[in-house]
GROMACS .gro file of N, CA and C in nm:
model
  357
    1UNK      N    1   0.810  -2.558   2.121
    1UNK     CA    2   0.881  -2.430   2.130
    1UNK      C    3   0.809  -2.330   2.042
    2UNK      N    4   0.736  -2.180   2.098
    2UNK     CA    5   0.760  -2.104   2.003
    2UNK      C    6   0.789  -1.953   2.046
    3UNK      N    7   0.811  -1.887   1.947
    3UNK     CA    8   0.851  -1.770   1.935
    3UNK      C    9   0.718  -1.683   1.933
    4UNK      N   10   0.701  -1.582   2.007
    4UNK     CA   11   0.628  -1.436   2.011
    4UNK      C   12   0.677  -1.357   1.999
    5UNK      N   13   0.676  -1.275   1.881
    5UNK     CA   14   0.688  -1.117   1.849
    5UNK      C   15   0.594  -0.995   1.912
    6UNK      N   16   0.645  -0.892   1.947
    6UNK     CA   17   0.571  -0.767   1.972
    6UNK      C   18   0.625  -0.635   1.929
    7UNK      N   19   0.560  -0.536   1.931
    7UNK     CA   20   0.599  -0.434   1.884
    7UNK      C   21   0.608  -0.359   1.794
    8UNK      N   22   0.508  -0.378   1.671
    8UNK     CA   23   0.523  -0.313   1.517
    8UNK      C   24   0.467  -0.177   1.568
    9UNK      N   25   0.432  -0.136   1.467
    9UNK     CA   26   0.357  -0.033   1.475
    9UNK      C   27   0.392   0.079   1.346
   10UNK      N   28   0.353   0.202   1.330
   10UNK     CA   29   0.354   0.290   1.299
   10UNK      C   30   0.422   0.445   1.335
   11UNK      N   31   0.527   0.463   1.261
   11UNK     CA   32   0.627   0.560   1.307
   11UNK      C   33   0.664   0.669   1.233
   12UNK      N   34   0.667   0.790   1.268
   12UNK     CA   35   0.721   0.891   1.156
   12UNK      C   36   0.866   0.877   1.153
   13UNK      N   37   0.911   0.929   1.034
   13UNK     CA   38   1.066   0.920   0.990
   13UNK      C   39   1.157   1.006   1.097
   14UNK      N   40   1.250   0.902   1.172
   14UNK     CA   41   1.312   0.992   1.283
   14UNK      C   42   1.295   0.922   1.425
   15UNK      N   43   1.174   0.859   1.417
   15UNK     CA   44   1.130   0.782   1.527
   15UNK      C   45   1.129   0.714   1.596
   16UNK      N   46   1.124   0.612   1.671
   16UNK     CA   47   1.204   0.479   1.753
   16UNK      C   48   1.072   0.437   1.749
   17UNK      N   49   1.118   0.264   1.759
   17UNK     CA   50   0.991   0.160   1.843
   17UNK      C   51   1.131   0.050   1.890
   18UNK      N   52   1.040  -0.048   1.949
   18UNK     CA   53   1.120  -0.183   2.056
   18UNK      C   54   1.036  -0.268   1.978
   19UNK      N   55   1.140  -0.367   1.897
   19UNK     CA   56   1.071  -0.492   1.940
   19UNK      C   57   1.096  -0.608   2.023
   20UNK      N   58   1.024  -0.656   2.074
   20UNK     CA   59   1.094  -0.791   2.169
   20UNK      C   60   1.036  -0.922   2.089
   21UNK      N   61   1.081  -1.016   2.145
   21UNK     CA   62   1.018  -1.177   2.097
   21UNK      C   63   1.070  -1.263   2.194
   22UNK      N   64   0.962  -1.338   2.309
   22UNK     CA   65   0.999  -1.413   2.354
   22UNK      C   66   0.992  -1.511   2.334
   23UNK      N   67   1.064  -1.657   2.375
   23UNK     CA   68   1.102  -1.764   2.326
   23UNK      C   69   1.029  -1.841   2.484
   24UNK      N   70   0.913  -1.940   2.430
   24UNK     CA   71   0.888  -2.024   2.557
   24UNK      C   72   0.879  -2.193   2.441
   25UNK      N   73   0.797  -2.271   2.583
   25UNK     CA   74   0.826  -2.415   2.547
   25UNK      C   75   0.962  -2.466   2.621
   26UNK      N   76   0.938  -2.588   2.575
   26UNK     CA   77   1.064  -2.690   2.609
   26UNK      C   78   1.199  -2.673   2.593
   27UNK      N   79   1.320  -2.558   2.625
   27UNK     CA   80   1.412  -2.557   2.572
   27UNK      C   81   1.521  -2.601   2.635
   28UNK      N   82   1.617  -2.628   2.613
   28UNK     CA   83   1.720  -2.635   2.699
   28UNK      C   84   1.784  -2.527   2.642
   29UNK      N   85   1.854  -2.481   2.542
   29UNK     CA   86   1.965  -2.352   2.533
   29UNK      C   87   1.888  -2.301   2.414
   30UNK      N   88   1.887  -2.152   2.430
   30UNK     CA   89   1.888  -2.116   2.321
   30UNK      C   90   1.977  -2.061   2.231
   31UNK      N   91   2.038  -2.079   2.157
   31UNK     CA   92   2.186  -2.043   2.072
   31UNK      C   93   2.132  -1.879   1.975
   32UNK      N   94   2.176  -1.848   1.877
   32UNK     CA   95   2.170  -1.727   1.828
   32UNK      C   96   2.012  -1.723   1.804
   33UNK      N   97   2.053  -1.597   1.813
   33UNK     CA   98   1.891  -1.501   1.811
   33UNK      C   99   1.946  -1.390   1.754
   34UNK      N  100   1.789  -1.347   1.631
   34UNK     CA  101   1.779  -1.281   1.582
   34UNK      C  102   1.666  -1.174   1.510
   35UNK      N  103   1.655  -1.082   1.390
   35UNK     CA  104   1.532  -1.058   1.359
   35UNK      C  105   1.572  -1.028   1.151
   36UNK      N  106   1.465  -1.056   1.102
   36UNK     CA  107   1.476  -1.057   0.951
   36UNK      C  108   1.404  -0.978   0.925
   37UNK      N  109   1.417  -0.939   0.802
   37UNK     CA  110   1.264  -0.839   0.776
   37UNK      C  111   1.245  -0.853   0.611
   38UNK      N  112   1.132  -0.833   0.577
   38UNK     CA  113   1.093  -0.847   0.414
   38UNK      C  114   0.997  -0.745   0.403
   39UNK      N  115   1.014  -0.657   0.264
   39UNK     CA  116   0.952  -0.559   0.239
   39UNK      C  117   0.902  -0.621   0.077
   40UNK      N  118   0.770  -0.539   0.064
   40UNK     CA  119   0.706  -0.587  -0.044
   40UNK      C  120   0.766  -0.641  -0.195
   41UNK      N  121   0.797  -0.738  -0.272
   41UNK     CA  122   0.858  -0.724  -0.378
   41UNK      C  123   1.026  -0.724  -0.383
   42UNK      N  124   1.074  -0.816  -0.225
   42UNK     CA  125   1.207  -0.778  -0.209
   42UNK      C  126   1.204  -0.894  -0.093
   43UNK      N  127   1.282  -0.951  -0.131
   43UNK     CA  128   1.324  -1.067  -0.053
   43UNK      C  129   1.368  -1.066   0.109
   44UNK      N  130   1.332  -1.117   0.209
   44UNK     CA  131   1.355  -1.142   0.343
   44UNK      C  132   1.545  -1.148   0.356
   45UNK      N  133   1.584  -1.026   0.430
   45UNK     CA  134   1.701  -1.010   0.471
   45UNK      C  135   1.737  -0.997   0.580
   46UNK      N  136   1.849  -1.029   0.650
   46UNK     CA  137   1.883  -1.041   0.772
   46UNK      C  138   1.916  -0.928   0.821
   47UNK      N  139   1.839  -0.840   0.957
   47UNK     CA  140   1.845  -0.679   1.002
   47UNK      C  141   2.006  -0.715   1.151
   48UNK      N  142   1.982  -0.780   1.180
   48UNK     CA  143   2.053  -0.874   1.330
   48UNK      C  144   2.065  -0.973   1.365
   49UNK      N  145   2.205  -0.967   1.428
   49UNK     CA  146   2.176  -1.135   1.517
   49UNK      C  147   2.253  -1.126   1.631
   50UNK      N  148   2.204  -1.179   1.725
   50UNK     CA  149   2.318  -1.198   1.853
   50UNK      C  150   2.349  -1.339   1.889
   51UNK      N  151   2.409  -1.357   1.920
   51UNK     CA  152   2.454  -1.513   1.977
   51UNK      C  153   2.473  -1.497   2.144
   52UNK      N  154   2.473  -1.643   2.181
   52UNK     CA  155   2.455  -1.639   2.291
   52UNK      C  156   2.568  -1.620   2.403
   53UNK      N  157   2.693  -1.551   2.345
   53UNK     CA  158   2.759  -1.478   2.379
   53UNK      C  159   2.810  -1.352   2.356
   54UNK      N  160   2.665  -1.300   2.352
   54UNK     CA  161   2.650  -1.131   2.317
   54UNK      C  162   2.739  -1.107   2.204
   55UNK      N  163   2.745  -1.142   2.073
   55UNK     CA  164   2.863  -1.088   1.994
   55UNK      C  165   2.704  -1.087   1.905
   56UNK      N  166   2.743  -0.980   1.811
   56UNK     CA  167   2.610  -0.921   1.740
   56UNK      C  168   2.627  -0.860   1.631
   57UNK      N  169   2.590  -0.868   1.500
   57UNK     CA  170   2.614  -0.830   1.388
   57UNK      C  171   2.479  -0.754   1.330
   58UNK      N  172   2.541  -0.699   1.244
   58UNK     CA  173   2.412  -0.605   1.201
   58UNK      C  174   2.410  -0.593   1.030
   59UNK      N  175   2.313  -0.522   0.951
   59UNK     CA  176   2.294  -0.517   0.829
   59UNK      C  177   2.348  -0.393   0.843
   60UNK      N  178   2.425  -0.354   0.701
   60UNK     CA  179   2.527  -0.251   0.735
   60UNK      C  180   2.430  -0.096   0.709
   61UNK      N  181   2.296  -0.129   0.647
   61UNK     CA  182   2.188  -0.040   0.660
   61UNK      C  183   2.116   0.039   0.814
   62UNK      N  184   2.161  -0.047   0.872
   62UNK     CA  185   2.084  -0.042   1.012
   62UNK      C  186   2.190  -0.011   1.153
   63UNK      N  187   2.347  -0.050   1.059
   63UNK     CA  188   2.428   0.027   1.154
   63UNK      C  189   2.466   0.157   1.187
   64UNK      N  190   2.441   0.175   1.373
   64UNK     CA  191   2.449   0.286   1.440
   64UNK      C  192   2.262   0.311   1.449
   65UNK      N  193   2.182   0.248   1.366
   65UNK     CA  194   2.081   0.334   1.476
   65UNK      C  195   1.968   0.191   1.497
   66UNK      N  196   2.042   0.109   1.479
   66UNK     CA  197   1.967  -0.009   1.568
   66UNK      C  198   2.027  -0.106   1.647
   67UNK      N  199   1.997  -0.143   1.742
   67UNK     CA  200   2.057  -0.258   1.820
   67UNK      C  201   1.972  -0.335   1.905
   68UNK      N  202   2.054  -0.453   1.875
   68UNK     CA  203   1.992  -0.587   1.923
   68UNK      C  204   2.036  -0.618   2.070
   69UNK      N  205   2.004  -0.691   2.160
   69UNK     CA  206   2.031  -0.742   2.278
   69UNK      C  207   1.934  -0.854   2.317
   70UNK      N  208   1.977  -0.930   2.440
   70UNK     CA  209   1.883  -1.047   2.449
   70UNK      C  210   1.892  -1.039   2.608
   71UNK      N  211   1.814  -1.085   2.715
   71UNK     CA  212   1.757  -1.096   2.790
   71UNK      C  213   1.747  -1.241   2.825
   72UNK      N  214   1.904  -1.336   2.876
   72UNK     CA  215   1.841  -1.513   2.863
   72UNK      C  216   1.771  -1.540   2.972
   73UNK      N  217   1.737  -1.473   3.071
   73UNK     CA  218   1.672  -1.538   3.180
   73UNK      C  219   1.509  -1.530   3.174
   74UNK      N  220   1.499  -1.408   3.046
   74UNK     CA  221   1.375  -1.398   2.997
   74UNK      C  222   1.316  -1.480   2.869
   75UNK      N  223   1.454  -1.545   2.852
   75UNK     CA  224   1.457  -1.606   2.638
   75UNK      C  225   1.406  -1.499   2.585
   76UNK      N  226   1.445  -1.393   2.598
   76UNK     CA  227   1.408  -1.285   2.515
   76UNK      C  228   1.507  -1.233   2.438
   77UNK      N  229   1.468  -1.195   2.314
   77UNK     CA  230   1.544  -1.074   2.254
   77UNK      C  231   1.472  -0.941   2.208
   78UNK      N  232   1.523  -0.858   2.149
   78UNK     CA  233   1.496  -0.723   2.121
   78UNK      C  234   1.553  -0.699   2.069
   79UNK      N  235   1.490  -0.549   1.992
   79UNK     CA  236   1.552  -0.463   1.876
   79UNK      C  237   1.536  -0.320   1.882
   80UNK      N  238   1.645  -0.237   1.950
   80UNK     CA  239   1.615  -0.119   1.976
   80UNK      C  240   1.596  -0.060   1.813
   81UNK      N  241   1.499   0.000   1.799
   81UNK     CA  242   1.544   0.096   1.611
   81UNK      C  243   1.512   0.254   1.593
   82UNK      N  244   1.600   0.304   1.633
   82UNK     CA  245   1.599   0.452   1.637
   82UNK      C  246   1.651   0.507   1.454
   83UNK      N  247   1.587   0.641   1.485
   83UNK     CA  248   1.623   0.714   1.327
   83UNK      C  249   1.578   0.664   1.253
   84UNK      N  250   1.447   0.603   1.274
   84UNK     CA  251   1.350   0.525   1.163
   84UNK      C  252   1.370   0.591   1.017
   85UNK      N  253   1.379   0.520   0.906
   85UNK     CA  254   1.342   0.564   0.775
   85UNK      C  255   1.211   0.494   0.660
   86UNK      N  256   1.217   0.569   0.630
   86UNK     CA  257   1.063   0.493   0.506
   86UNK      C  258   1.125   0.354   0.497
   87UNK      N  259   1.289   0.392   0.447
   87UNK     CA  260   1.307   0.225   0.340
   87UNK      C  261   1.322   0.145   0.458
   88UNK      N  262   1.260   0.147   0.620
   88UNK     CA  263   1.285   0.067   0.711
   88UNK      C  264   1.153  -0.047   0.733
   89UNK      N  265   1.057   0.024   0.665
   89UNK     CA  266   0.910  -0.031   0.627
   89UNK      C  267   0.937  -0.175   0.627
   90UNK      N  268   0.856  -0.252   0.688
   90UNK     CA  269   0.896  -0.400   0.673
   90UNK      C  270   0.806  -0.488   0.758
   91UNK      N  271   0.806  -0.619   0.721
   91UNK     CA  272   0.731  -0.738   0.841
   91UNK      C  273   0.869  -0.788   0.871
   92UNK      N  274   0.897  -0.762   1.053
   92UNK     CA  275   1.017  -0.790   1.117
   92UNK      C  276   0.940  -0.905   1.157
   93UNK      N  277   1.013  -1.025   1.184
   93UNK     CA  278   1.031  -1.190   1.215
   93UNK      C  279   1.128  -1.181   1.269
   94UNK      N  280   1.100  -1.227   1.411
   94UNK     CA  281   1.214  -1.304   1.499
   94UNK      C  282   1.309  -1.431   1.478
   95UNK      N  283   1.401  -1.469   1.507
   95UNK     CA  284   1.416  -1.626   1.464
   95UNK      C  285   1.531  -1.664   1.576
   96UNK      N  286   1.512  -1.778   1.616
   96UNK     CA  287   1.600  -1.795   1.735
   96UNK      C  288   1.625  -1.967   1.655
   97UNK      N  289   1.781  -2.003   1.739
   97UNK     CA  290   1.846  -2.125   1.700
   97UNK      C  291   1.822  -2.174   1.854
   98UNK      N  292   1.784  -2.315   1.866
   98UNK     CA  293   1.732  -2.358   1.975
   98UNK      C  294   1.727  -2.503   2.017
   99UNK      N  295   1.775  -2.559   2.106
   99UNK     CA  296   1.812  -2.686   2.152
   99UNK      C  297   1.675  -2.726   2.242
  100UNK      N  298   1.580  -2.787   2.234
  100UNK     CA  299   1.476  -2.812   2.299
  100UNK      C  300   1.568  -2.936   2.391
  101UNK      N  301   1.459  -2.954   2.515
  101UNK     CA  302   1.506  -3.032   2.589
  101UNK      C  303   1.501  -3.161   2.551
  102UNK      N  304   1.376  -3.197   2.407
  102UNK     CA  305   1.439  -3.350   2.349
  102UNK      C  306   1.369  -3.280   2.237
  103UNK      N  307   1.480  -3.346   2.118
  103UNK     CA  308   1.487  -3.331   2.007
  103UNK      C  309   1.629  -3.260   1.972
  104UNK      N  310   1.618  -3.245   1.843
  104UNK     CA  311   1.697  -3.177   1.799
  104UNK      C  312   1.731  -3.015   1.777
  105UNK      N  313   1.878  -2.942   1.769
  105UNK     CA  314   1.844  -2.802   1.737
  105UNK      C  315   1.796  -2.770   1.611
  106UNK      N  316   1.739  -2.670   1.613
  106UNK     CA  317   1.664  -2.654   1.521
  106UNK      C  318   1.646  -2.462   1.517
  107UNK      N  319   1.608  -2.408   1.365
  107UNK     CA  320   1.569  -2.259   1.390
  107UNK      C  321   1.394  -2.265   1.388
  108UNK      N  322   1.378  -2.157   1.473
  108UNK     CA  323   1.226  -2.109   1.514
  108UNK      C  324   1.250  -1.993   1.463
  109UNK      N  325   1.071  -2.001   1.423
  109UNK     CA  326   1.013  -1.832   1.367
  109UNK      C  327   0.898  -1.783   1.430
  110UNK      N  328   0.946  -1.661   1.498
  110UNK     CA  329   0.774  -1.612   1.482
  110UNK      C  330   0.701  -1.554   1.424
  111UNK      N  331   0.598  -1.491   1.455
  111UNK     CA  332   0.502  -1.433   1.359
  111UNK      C  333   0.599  -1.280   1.307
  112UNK      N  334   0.530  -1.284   1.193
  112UNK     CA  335   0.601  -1.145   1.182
  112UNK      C  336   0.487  -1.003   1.247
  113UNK      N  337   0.599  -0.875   1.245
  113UNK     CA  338   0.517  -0.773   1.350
  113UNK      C  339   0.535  -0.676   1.224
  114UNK      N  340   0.427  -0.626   1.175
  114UNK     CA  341   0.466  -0.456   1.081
  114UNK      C  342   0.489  -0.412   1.157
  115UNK      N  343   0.621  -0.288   1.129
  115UNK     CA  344   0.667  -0.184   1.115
  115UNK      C  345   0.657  -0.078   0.941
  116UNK      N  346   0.633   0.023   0.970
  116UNK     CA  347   0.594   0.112   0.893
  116UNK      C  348   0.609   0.274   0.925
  117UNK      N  349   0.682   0.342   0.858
  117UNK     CA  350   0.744   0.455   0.873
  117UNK      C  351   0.738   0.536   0.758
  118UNK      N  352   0.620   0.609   0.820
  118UNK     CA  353   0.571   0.712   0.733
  118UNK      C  354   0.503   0.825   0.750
  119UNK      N  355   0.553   0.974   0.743
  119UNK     CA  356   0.493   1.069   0.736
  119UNK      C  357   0.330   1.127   0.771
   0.00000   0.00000   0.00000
């Protein structure tokens, strides 16, 4: 099983990007999905998560101008992030909870994608 991230990039303050991360390999279900992010000198915190019955929580920083959704026929998720700010600067990591077709569930990571929002 792994996880692919896309989508960093470089944004002025105000700005939108998408990220997606698809989920391939052996799975049978994939259970909650999500994305984390860590900024320099500051510990990896949780931005979203959705579960696999669309119920979705957010970092109370990021509520109203980001949102998550998932795509299961694609094992995809995403991260809409509008109204970018500097302190949004970060390496976003996907992470999905995941039942492979043998083995156990288990959480997956993918690579992380910069994002960076700056003037």
């Amino acid at each position: 099983v792994q996880l692919q991230a896309f989508g960093g990039g470089v944004v002025q303050p105000g700005g939108s990007l998408r990220l997606s991360c698809a989920a391939s390999g052996s799975i049978a279900r994939i259970n909650t999905m999500g994305w984390y992010r860590q900024s320099p000198g500051k510990q990896r915190e949780l931005v979203a998560v959705v579960t696999s019955g669309a119920n979705t929580v957010y970092f109370d920083s990021v509520k109203g101008r980001f949102t998550i959704s998932r795509d299961n026929a694609k094992n995809t998720v995403y991260l809409q992030m509008n109204d970018l700010k500097p302190e949004d600067t970060a390496v976003y990591s996907c992470n999905a909870n995941i039942t492979p077709r043998f083995g156990r569930r288990n959480d997956y990571w993918g690579q992380g994608t910069l994002v960076t929002v700056s003037s």
